Coordinates of C-alpha atoms and ligand atoms in Angstrom, one line a residue:
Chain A
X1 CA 6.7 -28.5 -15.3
X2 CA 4.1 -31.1 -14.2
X3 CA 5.8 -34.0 -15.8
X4 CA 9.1 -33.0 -14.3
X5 CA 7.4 -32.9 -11.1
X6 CA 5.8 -36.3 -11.9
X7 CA 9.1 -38.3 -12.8
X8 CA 11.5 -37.0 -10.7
X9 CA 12.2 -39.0 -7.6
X10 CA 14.3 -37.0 -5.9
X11 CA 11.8 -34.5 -5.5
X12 CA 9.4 -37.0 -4.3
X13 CA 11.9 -37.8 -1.8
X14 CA 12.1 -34.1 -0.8
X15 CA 8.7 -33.8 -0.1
X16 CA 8.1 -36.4 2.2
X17 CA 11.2 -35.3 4.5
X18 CA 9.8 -31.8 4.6
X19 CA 6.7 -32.1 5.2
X20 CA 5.2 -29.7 7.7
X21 CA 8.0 -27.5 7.3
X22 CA 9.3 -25.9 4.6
X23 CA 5.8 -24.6 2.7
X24 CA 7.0 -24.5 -0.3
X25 CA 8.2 -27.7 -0.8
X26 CA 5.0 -29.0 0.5
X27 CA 3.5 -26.9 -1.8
X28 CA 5.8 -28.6 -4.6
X29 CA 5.2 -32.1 -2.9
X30 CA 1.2 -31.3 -3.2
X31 CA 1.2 -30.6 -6.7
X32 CA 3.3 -33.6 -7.7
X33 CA 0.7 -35.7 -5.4
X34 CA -2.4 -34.6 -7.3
X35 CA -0.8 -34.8 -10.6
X36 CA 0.2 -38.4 -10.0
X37 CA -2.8 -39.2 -9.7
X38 CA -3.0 -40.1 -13.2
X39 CA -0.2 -41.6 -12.9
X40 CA -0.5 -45.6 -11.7
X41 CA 2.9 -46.3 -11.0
X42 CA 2.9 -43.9 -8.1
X43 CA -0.5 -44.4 -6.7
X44 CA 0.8 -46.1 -3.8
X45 CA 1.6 -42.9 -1.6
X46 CA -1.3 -40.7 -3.0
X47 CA -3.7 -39.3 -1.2
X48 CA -6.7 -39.8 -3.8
X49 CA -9.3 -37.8 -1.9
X50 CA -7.5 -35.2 -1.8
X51 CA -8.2 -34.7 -5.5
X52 CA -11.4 -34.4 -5.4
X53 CA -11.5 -31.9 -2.6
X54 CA -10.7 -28.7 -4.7
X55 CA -13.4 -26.9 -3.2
X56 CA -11.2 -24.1 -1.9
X57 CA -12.0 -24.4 2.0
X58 CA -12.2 -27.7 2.6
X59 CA -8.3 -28.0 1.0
X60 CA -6.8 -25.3 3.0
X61 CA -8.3 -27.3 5.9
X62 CA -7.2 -30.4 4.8
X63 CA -3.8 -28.8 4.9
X64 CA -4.2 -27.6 7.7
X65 CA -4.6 -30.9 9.5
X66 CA -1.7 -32.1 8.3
X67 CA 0.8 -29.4 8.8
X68 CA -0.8 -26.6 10.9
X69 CA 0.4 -23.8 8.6
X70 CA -1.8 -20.9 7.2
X71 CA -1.8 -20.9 4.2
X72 CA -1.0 -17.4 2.5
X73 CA -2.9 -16.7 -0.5
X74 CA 0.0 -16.4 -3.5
X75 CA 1.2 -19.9 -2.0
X76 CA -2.0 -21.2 -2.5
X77 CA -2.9 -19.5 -5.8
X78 CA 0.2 -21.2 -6.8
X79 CA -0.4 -24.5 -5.8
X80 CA -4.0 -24.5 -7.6
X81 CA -3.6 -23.7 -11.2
X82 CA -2.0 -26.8 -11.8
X83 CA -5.1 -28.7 -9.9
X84 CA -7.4 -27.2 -11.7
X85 CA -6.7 -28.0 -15.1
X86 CA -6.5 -31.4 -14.7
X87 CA -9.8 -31.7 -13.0
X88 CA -13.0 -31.1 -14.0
X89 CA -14.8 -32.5 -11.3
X90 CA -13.8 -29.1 -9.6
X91 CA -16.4 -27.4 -11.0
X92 CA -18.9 -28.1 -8.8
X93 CA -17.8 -26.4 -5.5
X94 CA -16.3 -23.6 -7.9
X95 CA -19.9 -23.0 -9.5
X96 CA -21.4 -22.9 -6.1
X97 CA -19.3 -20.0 -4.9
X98 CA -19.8 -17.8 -7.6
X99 CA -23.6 -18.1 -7.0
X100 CA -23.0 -16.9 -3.6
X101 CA -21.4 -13.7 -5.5
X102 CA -24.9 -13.2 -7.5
X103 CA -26.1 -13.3 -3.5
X104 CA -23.6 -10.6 -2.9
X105 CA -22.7 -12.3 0.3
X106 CA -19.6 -10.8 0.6
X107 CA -16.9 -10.8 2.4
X108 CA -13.0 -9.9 1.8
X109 CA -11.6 -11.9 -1.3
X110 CA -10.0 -11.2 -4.1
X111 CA -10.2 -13.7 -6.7
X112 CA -8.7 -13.9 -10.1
X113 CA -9.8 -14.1 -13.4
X114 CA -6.9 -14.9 -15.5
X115 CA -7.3 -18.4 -15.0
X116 CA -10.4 -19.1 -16.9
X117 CA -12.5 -19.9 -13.6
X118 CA -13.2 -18.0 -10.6
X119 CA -11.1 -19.0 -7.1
X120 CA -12.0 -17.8 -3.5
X121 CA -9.6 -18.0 -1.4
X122 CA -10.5 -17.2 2.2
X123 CA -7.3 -16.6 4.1
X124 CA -9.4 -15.8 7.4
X125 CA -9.2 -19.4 7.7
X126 CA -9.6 -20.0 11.1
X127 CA -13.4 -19.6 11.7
X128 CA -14.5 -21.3 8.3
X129 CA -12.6 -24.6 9.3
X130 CA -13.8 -25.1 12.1
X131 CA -17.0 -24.8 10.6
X132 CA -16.5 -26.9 7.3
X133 CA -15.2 -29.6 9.6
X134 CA -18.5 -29.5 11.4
X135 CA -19.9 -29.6 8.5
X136 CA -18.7 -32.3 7.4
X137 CA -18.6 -34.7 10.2
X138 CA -22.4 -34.0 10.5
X139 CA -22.7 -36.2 7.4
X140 CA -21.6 -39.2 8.9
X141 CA -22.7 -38.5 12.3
X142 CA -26.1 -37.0 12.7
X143 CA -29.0 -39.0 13.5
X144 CA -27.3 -42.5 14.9
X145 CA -28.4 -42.7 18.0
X146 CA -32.2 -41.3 17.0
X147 CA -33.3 -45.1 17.0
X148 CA -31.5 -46.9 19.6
X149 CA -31.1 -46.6 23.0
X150 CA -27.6 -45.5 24.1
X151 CA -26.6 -42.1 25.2
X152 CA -25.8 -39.5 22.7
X153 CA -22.5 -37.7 22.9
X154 CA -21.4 -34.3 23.6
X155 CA -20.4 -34.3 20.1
X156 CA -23.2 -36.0 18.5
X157 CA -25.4 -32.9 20.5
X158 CA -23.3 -30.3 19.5
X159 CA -23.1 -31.6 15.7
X160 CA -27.1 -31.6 15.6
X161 CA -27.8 -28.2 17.4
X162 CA -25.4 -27.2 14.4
X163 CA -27.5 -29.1 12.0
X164 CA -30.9 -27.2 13.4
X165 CA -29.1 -23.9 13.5
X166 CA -27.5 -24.2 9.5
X167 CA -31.2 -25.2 8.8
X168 CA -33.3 -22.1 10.1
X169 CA -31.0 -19.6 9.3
X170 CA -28.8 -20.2 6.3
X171 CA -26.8 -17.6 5.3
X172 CA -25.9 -16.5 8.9
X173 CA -24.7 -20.4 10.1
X174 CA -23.6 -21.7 6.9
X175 CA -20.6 -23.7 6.8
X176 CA -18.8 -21.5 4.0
X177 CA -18.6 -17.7 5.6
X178 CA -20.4 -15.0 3.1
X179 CA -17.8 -14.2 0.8
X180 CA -16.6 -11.2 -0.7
X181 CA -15.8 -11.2 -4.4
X182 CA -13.6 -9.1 -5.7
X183 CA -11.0 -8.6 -8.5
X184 CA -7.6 -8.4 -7.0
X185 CA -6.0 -4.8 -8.2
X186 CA -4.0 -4.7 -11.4
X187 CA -0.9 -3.2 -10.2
X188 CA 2.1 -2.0 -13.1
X189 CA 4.7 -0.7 -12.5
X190 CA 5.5 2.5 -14.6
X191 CA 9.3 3.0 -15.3
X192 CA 11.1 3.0 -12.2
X193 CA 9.4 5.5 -9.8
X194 CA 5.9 4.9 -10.8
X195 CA 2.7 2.5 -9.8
X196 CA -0.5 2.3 -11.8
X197 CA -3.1 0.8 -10.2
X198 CA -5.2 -0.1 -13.3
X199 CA -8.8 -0.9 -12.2
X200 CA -8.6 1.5 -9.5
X201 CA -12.0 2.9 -10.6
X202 CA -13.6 -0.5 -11.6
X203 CA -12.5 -1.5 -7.8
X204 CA -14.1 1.9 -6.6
X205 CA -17.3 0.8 -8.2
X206 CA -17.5 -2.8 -6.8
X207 CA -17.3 -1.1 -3.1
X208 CA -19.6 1.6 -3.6
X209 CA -17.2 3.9 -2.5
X210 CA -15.9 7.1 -3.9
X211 CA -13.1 7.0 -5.6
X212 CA -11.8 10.3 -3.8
X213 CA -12.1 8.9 -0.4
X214 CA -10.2 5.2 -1.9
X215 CA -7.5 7.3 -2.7
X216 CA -7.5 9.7 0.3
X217 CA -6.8 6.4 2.1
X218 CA -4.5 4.8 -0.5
X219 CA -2.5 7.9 -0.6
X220 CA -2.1 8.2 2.9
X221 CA -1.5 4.7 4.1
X222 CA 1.3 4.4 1.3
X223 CA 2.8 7.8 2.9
X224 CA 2.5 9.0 -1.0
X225 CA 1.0 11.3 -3.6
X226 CA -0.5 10.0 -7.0
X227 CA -3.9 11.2 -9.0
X228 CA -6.2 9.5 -11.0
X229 CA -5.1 9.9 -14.6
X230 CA -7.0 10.5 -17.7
X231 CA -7.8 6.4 -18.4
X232 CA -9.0 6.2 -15.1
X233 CA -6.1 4.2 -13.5
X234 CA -4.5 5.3 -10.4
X235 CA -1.0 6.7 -10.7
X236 CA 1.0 6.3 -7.6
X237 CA 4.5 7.4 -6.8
X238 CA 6.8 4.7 -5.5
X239 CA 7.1 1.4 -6.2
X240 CA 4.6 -1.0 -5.0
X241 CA 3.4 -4.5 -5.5
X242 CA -0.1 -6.3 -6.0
X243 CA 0.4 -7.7 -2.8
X244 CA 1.5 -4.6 -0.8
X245 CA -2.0 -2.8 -2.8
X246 CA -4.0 -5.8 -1.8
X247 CA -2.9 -5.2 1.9
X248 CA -4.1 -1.7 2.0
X249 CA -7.6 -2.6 0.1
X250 CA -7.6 -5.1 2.6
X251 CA -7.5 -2.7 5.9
X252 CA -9.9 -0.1 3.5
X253 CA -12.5 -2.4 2.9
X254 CA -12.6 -3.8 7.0
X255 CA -12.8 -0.2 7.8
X256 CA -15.0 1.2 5.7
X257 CA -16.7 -0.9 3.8
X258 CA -17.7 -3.9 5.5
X259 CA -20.1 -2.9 8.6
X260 CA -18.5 -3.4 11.7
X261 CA -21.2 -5.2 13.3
X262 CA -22.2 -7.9 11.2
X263 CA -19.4 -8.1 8.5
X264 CA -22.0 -7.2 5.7
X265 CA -20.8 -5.0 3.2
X266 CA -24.3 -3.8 2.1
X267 CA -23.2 -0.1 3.5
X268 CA -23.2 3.1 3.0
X269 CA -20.9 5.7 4.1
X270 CA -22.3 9.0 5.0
X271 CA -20.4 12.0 6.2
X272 CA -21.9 14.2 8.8
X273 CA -20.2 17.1 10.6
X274 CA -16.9 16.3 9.6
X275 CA -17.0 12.7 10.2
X276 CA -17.6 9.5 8.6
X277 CA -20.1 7.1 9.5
X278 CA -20.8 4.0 8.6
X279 CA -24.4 3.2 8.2
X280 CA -25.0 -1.1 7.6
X281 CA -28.3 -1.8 5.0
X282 CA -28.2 -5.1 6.7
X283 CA -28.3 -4.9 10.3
X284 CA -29.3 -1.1 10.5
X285 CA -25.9 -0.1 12.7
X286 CA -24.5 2.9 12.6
X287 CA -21.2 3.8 13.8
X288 CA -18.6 6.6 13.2
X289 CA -15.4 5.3 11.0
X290 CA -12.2 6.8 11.6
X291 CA -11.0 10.0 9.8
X292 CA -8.6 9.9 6.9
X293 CA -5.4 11.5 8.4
X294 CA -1.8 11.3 6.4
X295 CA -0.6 12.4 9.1
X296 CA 3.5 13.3 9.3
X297 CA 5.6 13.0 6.2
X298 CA 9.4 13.2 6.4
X299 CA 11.0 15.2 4.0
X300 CA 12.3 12.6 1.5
X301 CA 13.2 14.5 -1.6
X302 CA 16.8 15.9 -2.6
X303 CA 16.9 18.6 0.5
X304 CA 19.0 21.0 -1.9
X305 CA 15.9 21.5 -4.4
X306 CA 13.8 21.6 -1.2
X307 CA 15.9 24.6 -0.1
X308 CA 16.1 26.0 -3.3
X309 CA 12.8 26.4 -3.1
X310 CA 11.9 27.6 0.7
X311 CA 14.6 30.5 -0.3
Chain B
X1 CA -6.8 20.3 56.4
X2 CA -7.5 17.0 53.8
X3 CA -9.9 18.9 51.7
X4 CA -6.9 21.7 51.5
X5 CA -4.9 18.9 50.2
X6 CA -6.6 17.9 47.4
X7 CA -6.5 21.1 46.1
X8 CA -3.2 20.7 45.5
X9 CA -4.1 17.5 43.4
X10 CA -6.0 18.0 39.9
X11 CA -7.4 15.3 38.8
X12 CA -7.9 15.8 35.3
X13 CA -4.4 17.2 34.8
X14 CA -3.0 14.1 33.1
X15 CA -6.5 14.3 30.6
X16 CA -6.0 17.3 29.9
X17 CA -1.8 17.0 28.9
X18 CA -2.6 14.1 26.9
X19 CA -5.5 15.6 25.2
X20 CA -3.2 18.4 23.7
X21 CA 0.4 16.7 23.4
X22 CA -1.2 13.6 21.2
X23 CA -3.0 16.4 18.6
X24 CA -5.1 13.5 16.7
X25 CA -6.3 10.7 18.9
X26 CA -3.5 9.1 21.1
X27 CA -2.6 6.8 18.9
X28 CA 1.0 6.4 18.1
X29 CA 1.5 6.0 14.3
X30 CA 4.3 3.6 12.7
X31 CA 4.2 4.9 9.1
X32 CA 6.6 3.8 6.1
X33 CA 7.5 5.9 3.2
X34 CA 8.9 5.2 0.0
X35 CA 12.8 7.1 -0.7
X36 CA 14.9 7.1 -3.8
X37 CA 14.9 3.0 -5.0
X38 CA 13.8 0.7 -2.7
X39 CA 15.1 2.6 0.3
X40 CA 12.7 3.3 2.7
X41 CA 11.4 5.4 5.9
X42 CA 10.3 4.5 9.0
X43 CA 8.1 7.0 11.2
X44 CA 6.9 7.6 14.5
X45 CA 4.8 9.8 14.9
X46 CA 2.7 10.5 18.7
X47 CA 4.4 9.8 21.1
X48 CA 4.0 11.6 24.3
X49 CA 6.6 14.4 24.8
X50 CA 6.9 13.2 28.3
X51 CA 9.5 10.6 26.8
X52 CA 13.1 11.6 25.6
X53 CA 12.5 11.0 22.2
X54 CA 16.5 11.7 22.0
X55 CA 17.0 8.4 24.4
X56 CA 14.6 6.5 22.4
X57 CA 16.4 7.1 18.9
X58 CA 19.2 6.3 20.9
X59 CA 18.2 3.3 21.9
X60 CA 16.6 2.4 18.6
X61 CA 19.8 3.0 16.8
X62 CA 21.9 0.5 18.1
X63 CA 19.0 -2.3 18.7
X64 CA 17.9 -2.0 15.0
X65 CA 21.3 -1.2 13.7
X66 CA 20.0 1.6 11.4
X67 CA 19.8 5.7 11.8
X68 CA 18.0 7.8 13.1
X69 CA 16.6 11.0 13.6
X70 CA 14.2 13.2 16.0
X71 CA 12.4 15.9 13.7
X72 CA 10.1 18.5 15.5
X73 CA 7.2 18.9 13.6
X74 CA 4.8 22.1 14.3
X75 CA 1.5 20.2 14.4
X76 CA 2.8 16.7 15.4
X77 CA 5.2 17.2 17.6
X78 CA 8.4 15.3 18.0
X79 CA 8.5 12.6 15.2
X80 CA 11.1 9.7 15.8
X81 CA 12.3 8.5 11.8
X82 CA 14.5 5.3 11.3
X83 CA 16.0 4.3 8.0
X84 CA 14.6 1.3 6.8
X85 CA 11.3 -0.7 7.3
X86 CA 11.8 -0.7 11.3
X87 CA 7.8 -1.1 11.9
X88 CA 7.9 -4.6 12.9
X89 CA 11.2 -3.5 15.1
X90 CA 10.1 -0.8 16.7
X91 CA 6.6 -2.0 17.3
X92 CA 7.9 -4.8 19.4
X93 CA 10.6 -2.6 21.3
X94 CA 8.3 0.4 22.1
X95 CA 6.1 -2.3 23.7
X96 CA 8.5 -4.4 25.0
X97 CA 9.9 -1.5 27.0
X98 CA 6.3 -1.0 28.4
X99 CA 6.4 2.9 26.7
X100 CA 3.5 2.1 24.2
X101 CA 0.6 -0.1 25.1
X102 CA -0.2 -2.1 21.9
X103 CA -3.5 -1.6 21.6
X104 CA -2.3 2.7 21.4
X105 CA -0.2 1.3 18.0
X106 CA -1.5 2.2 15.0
X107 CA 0.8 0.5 11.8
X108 CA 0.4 1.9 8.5
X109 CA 1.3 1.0 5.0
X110 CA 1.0 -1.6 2.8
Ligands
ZN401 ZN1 -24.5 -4.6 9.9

């Protein structure tokens, strides 16, 4: 695939029209640019840098610049594998991630495994790079007009209060937001009319939730009916996708597992005359969560067997 | 004479209509559901029985270009149901015709 990608000027051609536009050829543009790389003969247009840049938040920002698209996570899950193998130099940003996860600094990510090393991808972009851009202008930046006499900047100012604020307090100012590492859903379907969600109890674990109330709110939020079956996977009725899955965990986890406050998932979630509350380890808030309600369900099945059976 | 007036007046008389029509929390609730296949469902299910739900699907039918149904439901009222995934649709009409406020929507499924 890569080699096609390499030699084939068409494509390259393609790329440079589109870009800003159409994602995925951008996406296909970016790949042939980082492969190239090795390549001499086409070093003239690449962006060598970029290469080195894997480090997960600092590339969709990069991207960002250029095109001013958010990036969606498949897109960009696509877009890395390739990247990744060539380069081993990624390693470094990668390795300081996951010790974030022995942190549990969490916040909502699902990462995969398949692909021999761990990837974050934060698709809550916005925040992060704005802050990684700080970050990284404070390299070059900070500290030139200690010694002389001219005026400091509004920007030189702002880049050091940032500096003294990343320095006191670490994990609550630091450029990368605290992560939340999780294994995306396995997701099969079964024949046609069937979803198992695989590690639906492994996923259960890693939020310290109960797998009844997970499922209350799957069940409900799918507008479905499914049990837990006998290897511990989730059997759902209907069809349904990773991605759709991943949506819902998504809107689980914000609402009831991540505190409301302060983000920190380091909660616990207590019920107490009837309702929910969310009680943080981290900043000591406590608020009530909303109830799980299915709410109205239209009658979808064959109406004869429904009448069948009222009669 | 004034005072005699405002007895006419209750105050609280819209609180206490909405606190019963709405029976969960005055939300309205865009919900899918799955059919036969890859056919699907839309539902609406809250809003206030002050609107002409039959005017709405109406409406709804010939914007969206799908069916559509009112179905009276003993706890939750009148529920409007569209064929189709109609949330993104009917979120933007219901507010765009100033009946729902979007902060009142509530959009579920995956
Ligand atoms: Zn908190």
């Amino acid at each position: 695939m890569d080699e096609d990608l390499i030699f084939d000027p068409s494509l390259k051609k393609k790329k440079k029209k589109k870009t800003g536009f159409d994602l995925d050829a951008a996406l296909a543009g970016e790949q042939g640019e980082t492969t190239s790389a090795e390549a001499p003969a086409e070093s003239g247009d690449v962006d060598v840098p970029e290469d080195d840049n894997l480090d997960l938040d600092n590339f969709g920002k990069k991207k960002k610049k250029k095109k001013k698209t958010f990036f969606n996570l498949d897109e960009l899950e696509n877009a890395l594998p390739e990247t990744k193998d060539e380069k081993p130099p990624a390693e470094e940003p990668e390795q300081q991630e996951e010790e974030m996860v022995d942190d549990l600094d969490l916040d909502i990510d699902f990462t995969r495994k398949k692909k021999k090393k761990k990837k974050t991808i934060d698709e809550l972009v916005m925040e992060d790079d704005l802050k990684s851009e700080d970050q990284e202008k404070e390299d070059d930046m900070h500290g030139d007009w200690v010694g002389s006499d001219r005026d400091y900047s509004y920007d030189e100012l702002l880049e050091r209060v940032f500096d003294i604020m990343r320095e006191k307090n670490p994990s609550m100012v630091s450029g990368k937001k605290q992560k939340f590492i999780m294994r995306p859903p396995q997701v099969v379907r079964i024949g046609t009319k069937k979803t198992s969600f695989a590690n639906f109890t492994e996923i259960c674990k890693t939020l310290h939730r109960q797998p009844k109330h997970l499922l209350d709110f799957l069940l409900a939020e799918l507008g479905t009916s499914g049990s837990v079956d006998g290897n511990s996977q989730l059997i759902i009725k209907g069809r349904f996708q990773q991605k759709q899955i991943e949506n819902v965990l998504r809107r689980y986890i914000k609402e009831y597992v991540t505190c409301h406050t302060c983000r920190s998932p380091d909660t616990i979630l207590q019920k107490d005359t009837r309702l929910f509350f969310l009680q943080c380890e981290t900043c000591g808030s406590r608020c009530s969560v909303a109830s799980i309600k299915s709410g109205f369900q239209a009658v979808t099945g064959k109406r004869a067997a429904m009448r069948a059976k009222v009669a | 004479m004034s005072i005699q007036n405002l007895n006419t007046f209750d105050p609280f008389a819209d609180a206490i209509k909405s606190s019963e029509d709405d029976v969960q929390d005055g939300l309205v609730h865009v919900r899918i559901q799955q059919r036969n296949g890859r056919k699907t469902l839309t539902t609406v299910q809250g809003l206030s029985s002050e609107y002409d739900l039959k005017k709405i699907v109406r409406a709804c039918k010939k914007e969206f270009a799908c069916n559509g149904t009112v179905v009276e439901h003993p706890e939750y009222g009148e529920v409007l149901q569209l064929q189709g995934d109609q949330r993104e649709n009917i979120c933007q009409w219901l507010t765009k015709s100033g009946l729902v406020k979007p902060e009142q929507l509530k959009v579920h499924g995956f």
